[in-house]
XYZ file of C-alpha atoms in Angstrom:
480
model
C 63.056 57.430 132.138
C 61.152 60.475 130.909
C 59.055 62.847 133.022
C 55.882 60.878 132.373
C 57.375 57.639 133.626
C 59.009 59.498 136.502
C 55.586 60.731 137.640
C 54.212 57.201 137.533
C 57.207 55.533 139.148
C 57.508 58.323 141.682
C 53.978 57.645 142.892
C 54.820 53.946 143.110
C 57.941 54.692 145.138
C 56.064 56.999 147.515
C 53.521 54.218 148.013
C 56.323 51.714 148.641
C 57.991 54.022 151.189
C 54.682 54.742 152.941
C 53.879 51.014 153.048
C 57.361 50.276 154.371
C 57.105 52.785 157.211
C 53.514 51.873 158.054
C 54.356 48.175 158.139
C 57.840 48.383 159.634
C 56.647 46.993 162.964
C 56.015 43.667 161.236
C 59.585 43.378 159.937
C 62.328 41.717 161.959
C 64.207 44.663 163.446
C 67.710 43.150 163.075
C 68.715 41.185 159.965
C 69.598 37.508 159.996
C 72.418 37.543 157.443
C 76.136 36.814 157.436
C 78.913 39.081 156.110
C 79.126 38.806 152.327
C 75.483 37.727 151.926
C 74.724 40.248 149.180
C 77.418 39.735 146.538
C 76.207 36.308 145.333
C 72.686 37.709 144.913
C 73.577 40.345 142.289
C 75.497 40.114 138.998
C 79.243 40.597 139.006
C 78.982 43.521 136.559
C 76.513 46.270 135.667
C 73.909 45.339 132.995
C 74.677 46.238 129.384
C 70.985 46.884 128.697
C 68.506 48.641 131.013
C 66.625 46.722 133.671
C 62.975 47.496 134.338
C 61.814 49.502 137.345
C 59.630 46.568 138.393
C 62.664 44.274 138.521
C 64.631 46.787 140.565
C 61.829 47.289 143.077
C 61.355 43.535 143.378
C 65.057 43.175 144.078
C 64.798 45.774 146.836
C 62.494 43.377 148.702
C 64.437 40.230 147.761
C 68.017 41.449 148.155
C 68.189 44.722 150.098
C 65.502 44.445 152.772
C 66.768 41.111 154.196
C 70.019 42.902 155.057
C 68.514 46.096 156.491
C 68.600 46.986 160.164
C 65.287 48.797 160.578
C 66.287 51.906 162.504
C 62.732 53.260 162.423
C 61.119 50.138 163.829
C 59.366 50.759 167.158
C 61.441 47.816 168.436
C 64.760 49.511 167.647
C 66.236 50.699 170.957
C 69.927 50.816 169.988
C 72.447 53.677 169.669
C 70.422 56.925 169.541
C 67.489 57.952 167.330
C 67.997 58.813 163.696
C 65.317 61.236 162.603
C 62.678 60.388 160.042
C 59.546 62.261 158.988
C 57.401 62.592 155.889
C 58.041 66.362 155.496
C 61.799 65.728 155.531
C 61.462 62.940 152.965
C 59.517 65.256 150.665
C 62.107 68.002 151.108
C 64.867 65.549 150.218
C 63.101 64.802 146.922
C 63.075 68.518 146.128
C 66.710 68.839 147.179
C 67.649 66.057 144.781
C 65.630 67.613 141.977
C 67.178 71.074 142.343
C 70.544 69.356 142.612
C 72.623 72.459 143.256
C 76.117 72.258 144.743
C 75.847 75.199 147.118
C 79.471 75.965 147.860
C 78.941 79.717 147.419
C 76.128 82.242 147.365
C 76.500 82.595 143.605
C 76.293 78.819 143.127
C 72.685 79.025 144.342
C 71.631 82.067 146.395
C 68.548 80.405 147.935
C 70.654 77.455 149.153
C 72.962 79.771 151.105
C 70.372 82.233 152.360
C 67.795 79.669 153.519
C 70.496 77.870 155.502
C 71.504 81.090 157.248
C 67.893 81.866 158.157
C 67.053 78.291 159.233
C 70.077 78.204 161.516
C 68.867 81.454 163.080
C 65.367 79.972 163.450
C 66.788 76.919 165.180
C 69.129 78.998 167.333
C 66.149 81.027 168.551
C 64.226 77.816 169.299
C 67.146 76.833 171.553
C 67.359 80.348 173.006
C 71.033 80.556 172.065
C 72.775 83.813 172.968
C 72.488 86.410 170.192
C 76.245 86.160 169.605
C 75.681 82.803 167.883
C 73.110 84.151 165.416
C 73.879 85.693 162.045
C 70.925 88.096 162.085
C 71.345 91.112 159.870
C 74.857 92.045 160.952
C 76.049 89.561 163.575
C 79.600 88.215 163.787
C 78.459 84.658 164.477
C 76.112 82.305 162.684
C 75.212 78.727 161.948
C 76.155 76.174 159.337
C 74.901 72.668 158.520
C 77.690 70.107 158.781
C 77.378 66.459 157.792
C 77.852 65.077 161.309
C 78.861 66.028 164.841
C 82.219 64.388 164.106
C 82.795 66.905 161.308
C 81.739 69.779 163.552
C 84.226 68.782 166.259
C 87.044 68.497 163.717
C 86.170 71.825 162.092
C 86.140 73.520 165.516
C 89.477 71.971 166.486
C 91.141 73.030 163.224
C 89.779 76.575 163.570
C 91.016 76.732 167.169
C 94.426 75.429 166.096
C 94.745 78.054 163.368
C 93.674 80.784 165.776
C 96.168 79.908 168.509
C 99.036 79.470 166.043
C 98.321 82.886 164.535
C 98.093 84.501 167.966
C 101.375 83.021 169.208
C 103.236 83.808 165.992
C 101.988 87.400 166.130
C 103.398 87.677 169.655
C 106.648 85.850 168.786
C 107.337 86.076 165.028
C 110.268 83.651 165.290
C 108.050 80.778 166.383
C 107.451 78.170 163.716
C 104.145 76.404 163.273
C 105.843 73.089 163.968
C 107.266 74.318 167.272
C 103.800 75.404 168.382
C 101.992 72.323 167.094
C 104.097 69.886 169.079
C 103.059 71.642 172.311
C 99.334 72.047 171.644
C 96.989 70.063 173.876
C 93.231 69.522 173.623
C 91.023 68.175 176.409
C 87.773 66.292 176.786
C 85.970 64.083 179.283
C 86.708 60.366 179.549
C 83.032 59.934 178.556
C 83.335 61.871 175.271
C 82.587 60.292 171.914
C 85.440 58.605 170.063
C 85.076 61.204 167.292
C 86.810 63.721 169.586
C 89.856 61.468 169.757
C 89.728 61.098 165.986
C 89.639 64.887 165.579
C 92.831 65.095 167.619
C 94.476 62.450 165.428
C 93.527 64.235 162.207
C 94.441 67.633 163.642
C 97.862 66.386 164.718
C 97.521 67.530 168.341
C 97.712 65.796 171.708
C 94.339 64.983 173.271
C 94.025 64.316 176.993
C 90.967 62.871 178.714
C 89.746 64.375 181.977
C 88.428 61.913 184.579
C 84.685 62.371 185.065
C 82.954 62.502 188.440
C 80.459 60.095 189.994
C 77.753 61.279 187.600
C 80.066 60.821 184.584
C 80.499 64.593 184.154
C 83.630 66.670 183.552
C 84.140 69.120 186.424
C 86.326 72.203 186.854
C 88.641 70.786 189.510
C 89.720 67.808 187.405
C 90.270 69.988 184.321
C 92.195 72.645 186.263
C 94.521 70.053 187.780
C 95.536 68.697 184.365
C 95.873 72.210 182.901
C 98.249 73.362 185.637
C 100.413 70.277 185.210
C 100.567 70.686 181.429
C 101.382 74.404 181.571
C 104.180 73.670 184.049
C 105.625 71.270 181.473
C 105.591 73.966 178.786
C 102.581 72.637 176.891
C 99.948 74.910 175.329
C 96.322 74.132 176.242
C 94.118 75.441 173.425
C 90.885 73.453 172.972
C 88.235 71.804 175.162
C 85.268 69.687 174.080
C 82.410 69.556 176.578
C 79.702 66.972 175.975
C 76.030 67.490 176.759
C 74.388 64.065 176.586
C 77.240 61.555 176.316
C 76.801 58.526 174.083
C 77.316 55.981 176.846
C 74.828 57.272 179.424
C 73.604 60.765 178.418
C 75.595 62.547 181.129
C 76.278 66.280 181.036
C 79.609 68.018 181.544
C 79.393 70.989 183.899
C 79.473 73.968 181.538
C 79.013 76.529 184.301
C 82.269 75.295 185.854
C 84.289 74.397 182.761
C 83.266 77.439 180.675
C 84.854 80.156 182.831
C 88.127 78.206 182.981
C 88.226 78.011 179.177
C 87.585 81.738 178.871
C 90.222 82.566 181.513
C 92.840 80.331 179.890
C 91.968 81.552 176.367
C 91.034 78.043 175.230
C 88.402 77.420 172.554
C 85.369 75.715 174.090
C 83.343 73.484 171.757
C 80.086 71.910 172.940
C 79.037 68.558 171.492
C 75.321 68.009 172.185
C 74.762 65.664 169.245
C 71.814 63.782 170.781
C 70.631 65.928 173.679
C 70.619 69.244 171.822
C 67.193 68.659 170.298
C 65.629 68.563 173.771
C 66.750 72.113 174.515
C 63.826 73.455 172.480
C 61.655 72.374 175.455
C 61.716 74.957 178.273
C 61.942 72.222 180.927
C 65.226 70.961 179.422
C 66.781 74.298 178.421
C 68.673 74.539 181.737
C 70.862 71.677 180.527
C 72.382 74.175 178.078
C 73.162 76.794 180.728
C 76.765 77.914 180.268
C 76.628 77.902 176.462
C 77.470 81.609 176.685
C 81.061 80.601 177.505
C 81.429 78.523 174.326
C 83.070 79.461 171.036
C 81.137 76.824 169.093
C 78.108 74.639 169.706
C 76.786 71.644 167.767
C 73.908 69.186 167.819
C 72.227 66.849 165.334
C 68.657 67.635 164.229
C 69.061 64.415 162.244
C 69.018 62.477 165.523
C 65.934 63.654 167.361
C 64.341 66.629 165.594
C 62.638 64.762 162.719
C 65.049 66.064 160.052
C 66.428 63.089 158.108
C 70.187 62.495 157.933
C 72.339 64.380 157.227
C 71.811 67.622 159.134
C 74.232 68.558 161.904
C 73.734 72.102 163.187
C 76.835 74.060 164.231
C 77.067 77.636 165.483
C 80.092 79.842 166.123
C 80.358 83.168 167.906
C 82.862 84.518 165.396
C 82.521 83.105 161.908
C 85.789 84.824 160.996
C 87.530 82.128 163.068
C 86.221 79.402 160.752
C 86.722 81.373 157.573
C 90.273 82.215 158.643
C 91.071 78.526 158.967
C 89.538 77.265 155.721
C 89.384 80.123 153.222
C 90.910 79.533 149.811
C 89.731 81.652 146.898
C 90.637 80.350 143.426
C 89.401 82.521 140.591
C 86.819 79.991 139.394
C 84.991 80.174 142.742
C 84.977 83.955 143.122
C 81.881 86.078 142.526
C 80.914 89.743 142.671
C 79.108 89.642 146.032
C 81.564 87.674 148.160
C 83.045 90.745 149.849
C 79.795 92.647 150.246
C 79.368 91.644 153.909
C 75.732 90.752 153.197
C 76.209 87.037 152.575
C 78.571 84.178 153.401
C 80.060 81.426 151.281
C 79.680 78.213 153.244
C 82.605 76.529 151.513
C 84.768 78.472 154.007
C 82.941 76.934 156.994
C 83.547 73.245 156.279
C 85.920 70.541 155.045
C 84.259 69.613 151.709
C 83.692 72.073 148.903
C 80.312 70.805 147.699
C 77.183 70.821 149.807
C 73.542 69.810 149.334
C 70.464 71.996 149.844
C 69.930 70.484 153.304
C 68.153 73.485 154.802
C 65.056 72.576 152.768
C 64.526 69.671 155.170
C 64.639 72.032 158.145
C 62.271 74.483 156.457
C 59.713 71.792 155.657
C 59.894 70.127 159.085
C 59.806 73.340 161.133
C 56.826 74.640 159.178
C 54.808 71.411 159.055
C 55.353 70.429 162.705
C 55.744 73.831 164.322
C 57.783 74.234 167.499
C 54.979 72.730 169.579
C 54.832 69.593 167.441
C 58.578 69.098 167.774
C 58.404 69.648 171.517
C 55.626 67.050 171.782
C 57.820 64.511 169.968
C 60.711 65.068 172.400
C 58.458 64.933 175.458
C 56.845 61.686 174.355
C 60.233 59.977 174.039
C 61.383 61.238 177.430
C 58.169 60.024 179.046
C 58.577 56.583 177.478
C 62.139 56.383 178.814
C 60.881 57.108 182.324
C 58.192 54.440 181.865
C 60.907 51.910 180.989
C 63.012 53.057 183.943
C 60.021 52.442 186.225
C 59.579 48.928 184.829
C 63.249 48.119 185.418
C 63.132 49.395 189.005
C 60.190 47.077 189.735
C 62.320 44.002 189.005
C 64.849 43.418 191.820
C 67.100 41.426 189.492
C 68.090 44.656 187.681
C 69.710 47.975 188.508
C 69.670 51.430 186.884
C 73.251 52.550 186.207
C 72.928 56.278 185.422
C 70.447 59.077 185.949
C 67.661 59.040 183.347
C 67.444 62.599 182.045
C 66.171 62.275 178.477
C 65.354 59.287 176.269
C 68.090 56.831 177.319
C 68.000 54.255 180.122
C 71.213 52.490 181.173
C 70.507 49.296 183.103
C 72.001 45.903 183.826
C 71.287 42.591 185.451
C 72.819 42.483 188.926
C 75.807 40.227 188.636
C 78.913 39.810 186.537
C 79.755 41.478 183.252
C 79.726 38.029 181.650
C 76.125 37.545 182.739
C 75.122 40.830 181.095
C 77.072 40.037 177.954
C 75.197 36.742 177.723
C 71.870 38.514 178.228
C 72.595 40.997 175.464
C 73.630 38.160 173.169
C 70.291 36.456 173.784
C 68.377 39.700 173.215
C 69.998 40.495 169.888
C 70.051 36.897 168.691
C 66.280 36.698 169.172
C 65.974 39.745 166.874
C 62.681 40.920 168.377
C 64.269 44.091 169.734
C 67.702 45.587 169.202
C 70.014 47.010 171.892
C 73.698 47.949 172.135
C 75.901 48.100 175.259
C 78.337 50.511 176.846
C 80.946 50.440 179.576
C 80.426 52.642 182.628
C 83.683 52.426 184.566
C 84.228 48.669 184.851
C 80.602 47.648 184.321
C 79.117 46.194 181.134
C 75.802 48.033 180.762
C 72.792 47.689 178.463
C 71.411 50.834 176.822
C 67.692 51.186 176.064
C 67.203 54.259 173.844
C 63.769 55.457 172.729
C 64.306 55.930 169.002
C 61.424 55.484 166.563
C 58.974 58.255 165.685
C 56.221 55.624 165.856
C 57.178 53.973 169.166
C 54.405 53.735 171.768
C 54.168 52.577 175.367
C 52.973 49.137 174.215
C 56.237 48.602 172.279
C 58.298 49.552 175.323
C 56.273 47.234 177.535
C 56.583 44.336 175.072
C 60.313 44.986 174.819
C 60.673 44.852 178.599
C 58.619 41.668 178.905
C 60.856 40.097 176.255
C 63.964 41.106 178.240
C 62.463 39.713 181.460
C 61.626 36.385 179.837
C 65.107 36.051 178.336
C 66.562 36.917 181.740
C 64.516 34.167 183.401
C 65.719 31.681 180.770
C 69.327 32.806 181.203
C 69.294 32.538 185.017
C 67.652 29.115 184.806
C 70.354 27.956 182.394
C 73.030 29.359 184.750
C 71.606 27.318 187.642
C 71.389 24.167 185.545
């Protein structure tokens, strides 16, 4: 393919993508295929001679689309949103064209410097404390990770390195192994499974703190476990607080937990993967109160801020803590400006070496929507969630299971878990809308998350009417 054909095919692909997104409402939101459906539809080996673009695009419709779950359908109410916008798509094209591997400033200066500035822009939108911003001479700063899971792991590994160094400096005879076997990390029993995985990879014990009646981690429960562990000779070193849990969008109490972490010299990491986007709205900023106690903070613009995956924003108060954990400097990666103090090399802030020019997506989206446009997007989703909550409350057969704060509604049919499992099976088997469940204590609960950029009140209302009809059918079948 030469540049001339690329121009022509590129226009065709943009048209295909625009048609896909404009017409996505007409596609079945959840695919009707079985595992292994795809392999028989494509050759066993790559072609010896080139295929035509027309054949490939035809096969996208014939082979790929039947097996796609349409996350951007206005009838997709599962998991949490994954962001999608035309400015971000255009920026991704440019990112692919430039194709730099921005592991250091020298590898592509604009890639590094735009990321630093965009993370400061976003930090200011959130009204983060100045300590988290790079600015001209700050000690903190932001970095784009691939996911919130990566950010949690990176924070845990940095905290582990920091505490080991501190204890060995105080007691030079201590071995790393002797310290490691006593390290303990903590998180709420509502935290994402990625926190547990970070503990597994980091080789440290992870203990879950029982949450309160609103599914939040509180100071008293954390303090009780800490005192018991310290009495047993263990070393508490790391706490993950969640703002907007995956199950029900609950919020750990930062204003209680934060001071304990500071007093006990434990690294506090905040995971706000979904909810963090909402903090750009003044009416939701209070949910972030207490961030000043944290050592690191993370959320995913690729969930709710119209920046396509992947773009997970992470800030630290002291970037030296990350660099100290991950810095390796082989000769082939060194450059003349790395010790100037004016720039950073992001390879020292993350697990991989290579990194894409992801900040272009932020730059395009922030400029083409403006802060007010992004706020309007968030507010619309929250309003639609409250509309759905109101519909549920009007039907006495159902109950709301957790406070509706942002764009997620947790609800269930009054009755047994089996009844709700059967209802969810009917919902997803019909494939008109798509939901996923969660467990809240011992209850099987349905989650209704407002996800699509194009979702409107009519879609929410049709989704609810569909659920009500399936419920009527289910209860009738139960009686029969």
